[in-house]
PDB file of C-alpha atoms in Angstrom:
ATOM      1  CA  UNK A   1      18.486  66.726  57.700  1.00 69.00           C
ATOM      2  CA  UNK A   2      17.387  67.254  60.794  1.00 84.00           C
ATOM      3  CA  UNK A   3      18.241  67.596  65.045  1.00 85.00           C
ATOM      4  CA  UNK A   4      14.687  66.110  65.810  1.00 92.00           C
ATOM      5  CA  UNK A   5      13.597  62.767  64.585  1.00 95.00           C
ATOM      6  CA  UNK A   6       9.996  62.291  63.002  1.00 93.00           C
ATOM      7  CA  UNK A   7       8.492  60.349  65.508  1.00 95.00           C
ATOM      8  CA  UNK A   8      10.101  60.685  68.521  1.00 96.00           C
ATOM      9  CA  UNK A   9      10.309  57.424  71.212  1.00 97.00           C
ATOM     10  CA  UNK A  10       8.007  58.782  74.506  1.00 94.00           C
ATOM     11  CA  UNK A  11      10.715  57.569  76.691  1.00 92.00           C
ATOM     12  CA  UNK A  12      14.059  58.380  73.777  1.00 93.00           C
ATOM     13  CA  UNK A  13      13.137  62.118  72.904  1.00 94.00           C
ATOM     14  CA  UNK A  14      15.916  61.657  70.387  1.00 94.00           C
ATOM     15  CA  UNK A  15      15.331  58.373  68.742  1.00 97.00           C
ATOM     16  CA  UNK A  16      12.690  57.438  66.610  1.00 97.00           C
ATOM     17  CA  UNK A  17       9.396  55.552  68.186  1.00 98.00           C
ATOM     18  CA  UNK A  18      10.563  52.640  66.710  1.00 98.00           C
ATOM     19  CA  UNK A  19      13.778  51.936  67.961  1.00 98.00           C
ATOM     20  CA  UNK A  20      13.344  51.096  71.250  1.00 98.00           C
ATOM     21  CA  UNK A  21      11.016  47.888  70.269  1.00 98.00           C
ATOM     22  CA  UNK A  22      14.491  47.418  67.617  1.00 98.00           C
ATOM     23  CA  UNK A  23      16.941  47.530  70.700  1.00 97.00           C
ATOM     24  CA  UNK A  24      14.694  44.527  72.153  1.00 98.00           C
ATOM     25  CA  UNK A  25      13.990  42.186  69.028  1.00 98.00           C
ATOM     26  CA  UNK A  26      17.460  42.009  68.717  1.00 97.00           C
ATOM     27  CA  UNK A  27      18.018  40.981  72.197  1.00 97.00           C
ATOM     28  CA  UNK A  28      15.797  38.514  71.587  1.00 98.00           C
ATOM     29  CA  UNK A  29      15.833  37.127  68.594  1.00 98.00           C
ATOM     30  CA  UNK A  30      20.184  36.896  69.455  1.00 96.00           C
ATOM     31  CA  UNK A  31      18.895  35.366  72.939  1.00 97.00           C
ATOM     32  CA  UNK A  32      16.934  32.973  70.676  1.00 97.00           C
ATOM     33  CA  UNK A  33      18.092  31.762  68.220  1.00 96.00           C
ATOM     34  CA  UNK A  34      19.880  28.778  69.194  1.00 96.00           C
ATOM     35  CA  UNK A  35      15.961  27.992  69.979  1.00 97.00           C
ATOM     36  CA  UNK A  36      15.051  27.957  66.638  1.00 97.00           C
ATOM     37  CA  UNK A  37      13.232  32.091  66.916  1.00 98.00           C
ATOM     38  CA  UNK A  38      13.370  33.991  63.354  1.00 98.00           C
ATOM     39  CA  UNK A  39      11.946  37.368  64.049  1.00 98.00           C
ATOM     40  CA  UNK A  40      10.987  37.100  60.093  1.00 98.00           C
ATOM     41  CA  UNK A  41       8.962  40.638  59.272  1.00 98.00           C
ATOM     42  CA  UNK A  42       9.625  43.642  61.707  1.00 98.00           C
ATOM     43  CA  UNK A  43       6.604  45.798  59.600  1.00 98.00           C
ATOM     44  CA  UNK A  44       6.712  49.839  60.883  1.00 98.00           C
ATOM     45  CA  UNK A  45       4.762  50.940  56.984  1.00 97.00           C
ATOM     46  CA  UNK A  46       1.213  51.504  58.865  1.00 96.00           C
ATOM     47  CA  UNK A  47       3.089  53.766  61.999  1.00 96.00           C
ATOM     48  CA  UNK A  48       2.329  50.840  63.869  1.00 97.00           C
ATOM     49  CA  UNK A  49       4.673  48.158  64.644  1.00 98.00           C
ATOM     50  CA  UNK A  50       3.412  44.434  63.476  1.00 98.00           C
ATOM     51  CA  UNK A  51       6.066  41.875  64.660  1.00 98.00           C
ATOM     52  CA  UNK A  52       5.799  38.382  62.620  1.00 98.00           C
ATOM     53  CA  UNK A  53       8.302  35.282  64.366  1.00 98.00           C
ATOM     54  CA  UNK A  54       8.562  31.952  63.177  1.00 98.00           C
ATOM     55  CA  UNK A  55      10.054  29.042  64.906  1.00 98.00           C
ATOM     56  CA  UNK A  56      10.711  25.335  62.676  1.00 97.00           C
ATOM     57  CA  UNK A  57       7.895  23.322  61.694  1.00 96.00           C
ATOM     58  CA  UNK A  58       5.188  25.446  63.032  1.00 94.00           C
ATOM     59  CA  UNK A  59       3.027  28.742  61.375  1.00 96.00           C
ATOM     60  CA  UNK A  60       3.803  32.022  61.119  1.00 98.00           C
ATOM     61  CA  UNK A  61       2.820  34.546  64.753  1.00 98.00           C
ATOM     62  CA  UNK A  62       2.096  38.397  64.199  1.00 98.00           C
ATOM     63  CA  UNK A  63       2.679  40.354  66.842  1.00 98.00           C
ATOM     64  CA  UNK A  64       1.635  44.240  67.363  1.00 98.00           C
ATOM     65  CA  UNK A  65       3.863  44.986  70.480  1.00 98.00           C
ATOM     66  CA  UNK A  66       4.159  48.253  72.204  1.00 97.00           C
ATOM     67  CA  UNK A  67       7.541  49.366  70.983  1.00 96.00           C
ATOM     68  CA  UNK A  68       8.691  51.203  74.200  1.00 94.00           C
ATOM     69  CA  UNK A  69       6.640  47.835  76.877  1.00 96.00           C
ATOM     70  CA  UNK A  70      10.338  46.590  77.242  1.00 95.00           C
ATOM     71  CA  UNK A  71      11.805  43.805  76.617  1.00 95.00           C
ATOM     72  CA  UNK A  72      10.486  41.735  79.436  1.00 96.00           C
ATOM     73  CA  UNK A  73       7.063  42.307  77.866  1.00 97.00           C
ATOM     74  CA  UNK A  74       8.375  42.030  74.648  1.00 98.00           C
ATOM     75  CA  UNK A  75       9.560  38.464  75.502  1.00 98.00           C
ATOM     76  CA  UNK A  76       6.590  37.323  77.368  1.00 98.00           C
ATOM     77  CA  UNK A  77       4.647  38.074  74.486  1.00 98.00           C
ATOM     78  CA  UNK A  78       6.852  36.228  71.942  1.00 98.00           C
ATOM     79  CA  UNK A  79       7.011  32.855  74.982  1.00 98.00           C
ATOM     80  CA  UNK A  80       3.838  32.910  75.174  1.00 97.00           C
ATOM     81  CA  UNK A  81       3.698  31.695  71.000  1.00 97.00           C
ATOM     82  CA  UNK A  82       7.202  30.025  71.370  1.00 98.00           C
ATOM     83  CA  UNK A  83      10.545  29.259  73.367  1.00 98.00           C
ATOM     84  CA  UNK A  84      12.605  33.069  74.058  1.00 98.00           C
ATOM     85  CA  UNK A  85      14.844  34.141  75.956  1.00 97.00           C
ATOM     86  CA  UNK A  86      17.132  37.605  76.208  1.00 97.00           C
ATOM     87  CA  UNK A  87      20.774  38.007  74.912  1.00 92.00           C
ATOM     88  CA  UNK A  88      23.611  37.788  77.243  1.00 83.00           C
ATOM     89  CA  UNK A  89      26.501  40.834  76.411  1.00 66.00           C
ATOM     90  CA  UNK A  90      28.542  38.515  74.380  1.00 58.00           C
ATOM     91  CA  UNK A  91      29.493  40.068  71.522  1.00 52.00           C
ATOM     92  CA  UNK A  92      28.490  38.647  67.887  1.00 51.00           C
ATOM     93  CA  UNK A  93      31.748  35.858  67.035  1.00 51.00           C
ATOM     94  CA  UNK A  94      32.530  34.539  63.577  1.00 48.00           C
ATOM     95  CA  UNK A  95      30.793  31.333  64.855  1.00 59.00           C
ATOM     96  CA  UNK A  96      27.619  33.610  65.142  1.00 72.00           C
ATOM     97  CA  UNK A  97      24.932  31.800  63.184  1.00 92.00           C
ATOM     98  CA  UNK A  98      22.494  33.820  60.878  1.00 96.00           C
ATOM     99  CA  UNK A  99      19.709  34.572  63.205  1.00 97.00           C
ATOM    100  CA  UNK A 100      22.281  35.815  65.812  1.00 96.00           C
ATOM    101  CA  UNK A 101      23.673  37.720  63.187  1.00 95.00           C
ATOM    102  CA  UNK A 102      20.315  39.417  62.086  1.00 97.00           C
ATOM    103  CA  UNK A 103      19.645  40.025  66.125  1.00 97.00           C
ATOM    104  CA  UNK A 104      22.337  42.248  65.651  1.00 95.00           C
ATOM    105  CA  UNK A 105      21.345  43.833  63.116  1.00 97.00           C
ATOM    106  CA  UNK A 106      18.208  44.306  64.379  1.00 98.00           C
ATOM    107  CA  UNK A 107      19.841  45.895  67.451  1.00 96.00           C
ATOM    108  CA  UNK A 108      22.133  48.321  65.457  1.00 96.00           C
ATOM    109  CA  UNK A 109      19.156  49.787  64.022  1.00 98.00           C
ATOM    110  CA  UNK A 110      17.430  50.388  66.562  1.00 97.00           C
ATOM    111  CA  UNK A 111      20.653  52.605  68.183  1.00 96.00           C
ATOM    112  CA  UNK A 112      21.371  54.210  65.293  1.00 96.00           C
ATOM    113  CA  UNK A 113      17.746  55.377  64.283  1.00 97.00           C
ATOM    114  CA  UNK A 114      19.466  59.119  63.668  1.00 96.00           C
ATOM    115  CA  UNK A 115      20.356  57.775  60.671  1.00 96.00           C
ATOM    116  CA  UNK A 116      16.666  58.353  59.697  1.00 95.00           C
ATOM    117  CA  UNK A 117      16.210  62.059  60.565  1.00 94.00           C
ATOM    118  CA  UNK A 118      19.751  63.434  60.970  1.00 93.00           C
ATOM    119  CA  UNK A 119      22.419  62.026  58.415  1.00 89.00           C
ATOM    120  CA  UNK A 120      21.318  63.341  54.894  1.00 91.00           C
ATOM    121  CA  UNK A 121      19.226  65.998  54.192  1.00 90.00           C
ATOM    122  CA  UNK A 122      17.243  63.681  51.383  1.00 93.00           C
ATOM    123  CA  UNK A 123      14.034  63.203  54.217  1.00 94.00           C
ATOM    124  CA  UNK A 124      14.140  59.002  55.029  1.00 96.00           C
ATOM    125  CA  UNK A 125      12.189  56.713  57.153  1.00 96.00           C
ATOM    126  CA  UNK A 126      12.530  52.796  57.889  1.00 98.00           C
ATOM    127  CA  UNK A 127       9.484  50.731  56.953  1.00 98.00           C
ATOM    128  CA  UNK A 128      10.581  47.049  56.997  1.00 98.00           C
ATOM    129  CA  UNK A 129      13.078  44.632  57.888  1.00 98.00           C
ATOM    130  CA  UNK A 130      12.703  41.253  56.747  1.00 98.00           C
ATOM    131  CA  UNK A 131      14.910  37.904  56.570  1.00 98.00           C
ATOM    132  CA  UNK A 132      15.053  34.655  55.318  1.00 98.00           C
ATOM    133  CA  UNK A 133      16.674  33.502  58.507  1.00 96.00           C
ATOM    134  CA  UNK A 134      19.256  32.348  56.478  1.00 96.00           C
ATOM    135  CA  UNK A 135      21.387  34.345  53.580  1.00 97.00           C
ATOM    136  CA  UNK A 136      19.815  37.629  54.129  1.00 98.00           C
ATOM    137  CA  UNK A 137      17.835  40.520  55.563  1.00 98.00           C
ATOM    138  CA  UNK A 138      16.013  43.340  53.956  1.00 98.00           C
ATOM    139  CA  UNK A 139      15.867  46.930  55.198  1.00 98.00           C
ATOM    140  CA  UNK A 140      13.326  48.693  53.125  1.00 98.00           C
ATOM    141  CA  UNK A 141      14.244  52.312  53.332  1.00 98.00           C
ATOM    142  CA  UNK A 142      11.111  54.872  52.089  1.00 98.00           C
ATOM    143  CA  UNK A 143      12.524  57.959  50.152  1.00 97.00           C
ATOM    144  CA  UNK A 144      10.204  60.715  51.220  1.00 95.00           C
ATOM    145  CA  UNK A 145      10.454  63.016  48.213  1.00 95.00           C
ATOM    146  CA  UNK A 146      10.807  60.861  45.604  1.00 97.00           C
ATOM    147  CA  UNK A 147       7.952  58.572  46.829  1.00 97.00           C
ATOM    148  CA  UNK A 148       9.532  55.692  46.633  1.00 98.00           C
ATOM    149  CA  UNK A 149      10.648  52.243  48.451  1.00 98.00           C
ATOM    150  CA  UNK A 150      14.693  50.733  48.115  1.00 98.00           C
ATOM    151  CA  UNK A 151      15.689  47.288  49.652  1.00 98.00           C
ATOM    152  CA  UNK A 152      19.011  47.158  51.411  1.00 98.00           C
ATOM    153  CA  UNK A 153      20.306  43.756  50.962  1.00 98.00           C
ATOM    154  CA  UNK A 154      22.414  42.706  53.848  1.00 97.00           C
ATOM    155  CA  UNK A 155      24.357  39.832  54.041  1.00 96.00           C
ATOM    156  CA  UNK A 156      24.026  37.852  57.288  1.00 96.00           C
ATOM    157  CA  UNK A 157      26.978  35.378  56.989  1.00 92.00           C
ATOM    158  CA  UNK A 158      29.936  37.155  59.669  1.00 87.00           C
ATOM    159  CA  UNK A 159      27.799  40.351  60.006  1.00 91.00           C
ATOM    160  CA  UNK A 160      28.481  41.999  63.542  1.00 83.00           C
ATOM    161  CA  UNK A 161      31.937  40.579  64.325  1.00 76.00           C
ATOM    162  CA  UNK A 162      34.076  41.458  66.978  1.00 68.00           C
ATOM    163  CA  UNK A 163      32.133  45.313  65.838  1.00 67.00           C
ATOM    164  CA  UNK A 164      33.785  45.885  62.643  1.00 69.00           C
ATOM    165  CA  UNK A 165      30.231  46.846  61.551  1.00 88.00           C
ATOM    166  CA  UNK A 166      28.753  49.064  63.643  1.00 85.00           C
ATOM    167  CA  UNK A 167      27.848  52.250  61.390  1.00 91.00           C
ATOM    168  CA  UNK A 168      25.902  49.843  59.344  1.00 96.00           C
ATOM    169  CA  UNK A 169      22.912  51.473  59.566  1.00 97.00           C
ATOM    170  CA  UNK A 170      24.572  54.823  58.098  1.00 96.00           C
ATOM    171  CA  UNK A 171      25.874  52.979  55.277  1.00 96.00           C
ATOM    172  CA  UNK A 172      22.233  51.438  54.585  1.00 98.00           C
ATOM    173  CA  UNK A 173      20.732  54.530  54.079  1.00 97.00           C
ATOM    174  CA  UNK A 174      23.254  55.665  52.322  1.00 97.00           C
ATOM    175  CA  UNK A 175      23.237  53.438  50.129  1.00 97.00           C
ATOM    176  CA  UNK A 176      19.126  53.742  49.147  1.00 98.00           C
ATOM    177  CA  UNK A 177      19.817  57.316  48.652  1.00 97.00           C
ATOM    178  CA  UNK A 178      22.355  57.691  46.545  1.00 96.00           C
ATOM    179  CA  UNK A 179      21.920  54.593  44.341  1.00 97.00           C
ATOM    180  CA  UNK A 180      22.606  54.743  41.055  1.00 96.00           C
ATOM    181  CA  UNK A 181      19.363  53.706  39.070  1.00 96.00           C
ATOM    182  CA  UNK A 182      20.938  51.006  36.880  1.00 95.00           C
ATOM    183  CA  UNK A 183      21.484  49.084  40.429  1.00 96.00           C
ATOM    184  CA  UNK A 184      17.952  49.102  41.273  1.00 98.00           C
ATOM    185  CA  UNK A 185      16.021  46.181  40.410  1.00 98.00           C
ATOM    186  CA  UNK A 186      12.499  46.131  40.796  1.00 98.00           C
ATOM    187  CA  UNK A 187      11.119  44.725  43.969  1.00 97.00           C
ATOM    188  CA  UNK A 188       7.479  43.867  45.067  1.00 96.00           C
ATOM    189  CA  UNK A 189       5.571  47.624  46.320  1.00 96.00           C
ATOM    190  CA  UNK A 190       5.961  47.874  50.229  1.00 96.00           C
ATOM    191  CA  UNK A 191       3.122  50.736  51.226  1.00 94.00           C
ATOM    192  CA  UNK A 192       1.959  50.265  47.683  1.00 96.00           C
ATOM    193  CA  UNK A 193       4.878  52.365  46.432  1.00 98.00           C
ATOM    194  CA  UNK A 194       7.135  51.394  44.048  1.00 98.00           C
ATOM    195  CA  UNK A 195       9.963  49.693  45.351  1.00 98.00           C
ATOM    196  CA  UNK A 196      13.558  48.590  44.340  1.00 98.00           C
ATOM    197  CA  UNK A 197      16.444  46.149  45.639  1.00 98.00           C
ATOM    198  CA  UNK A 198      19.916  47.051  45.706  1.00 98.00           C
ATOM    199  CA  UNK A 199      22.734  45.515  47.697  1.00 97.00           C
ATOM    200  CA  UNK A 200      25.199  47.197  49.676  1.00 95.00           C
ATOM    201  CA  UNK A 201      28.146  48.772  48.318  1.00 90.00           C
ATOM    202  CA  UNK A 202      30.369  46.167  46.616  1.00 79.00           C
ATOM    203  CA  UNK A 203      27.291  43.992  46.484  1.00 77.00           C
ATOM    204  CA  UNK A 204      25.244  42.317  44.594  1.00 62.00           C
ATOM    205  CA  UNK A 205      21.908  42.674  45.145  1.00 53.00           C
ATOM    206  CA  UNK A 206      20.050  39.246  46.140  1.00 51.00           C
TER     207      UNK A 206
END
């Protein structure tokens, strides 16, 4: 547990370096869900953000955005590859499509980056956020002292409705740290580390 981020944002010293990017990606994803945009993968494992976006029927595009360039610059880079727009300020509701729920989760992860440095005594890091765009988003949590990774499967159905899931970031991190070995399944390696998957408490792993 620490009072300071592992790698602080230049513009938000109390947040991790990737936090502004995830908040901005959340705004673009929510605004563009109806246009078919899927922010399929946000890979942070190398220490530099790699963002993969895709629209139905076209190949995926990978971008290397500056995490602190701002959402207008991010929107321009994504819109150069396909249709995109920013979200309005309306909250998610029970009719929101899965891609809008994924956008809500990106925003939630970015706004609560203290979960990765100030919440639990065991050091952890956010390595990847990946979605199928339909059912789940997988959040890869590096367990630094153990030298492994736990991917937590987050169901998208109804996510963010009426603000009921605020604080989900803390649940994801706690689950990755405290999950029992018998609730872990082998998964493909992340950053070359042994990787396991699990669901949220009360959910079956995907």
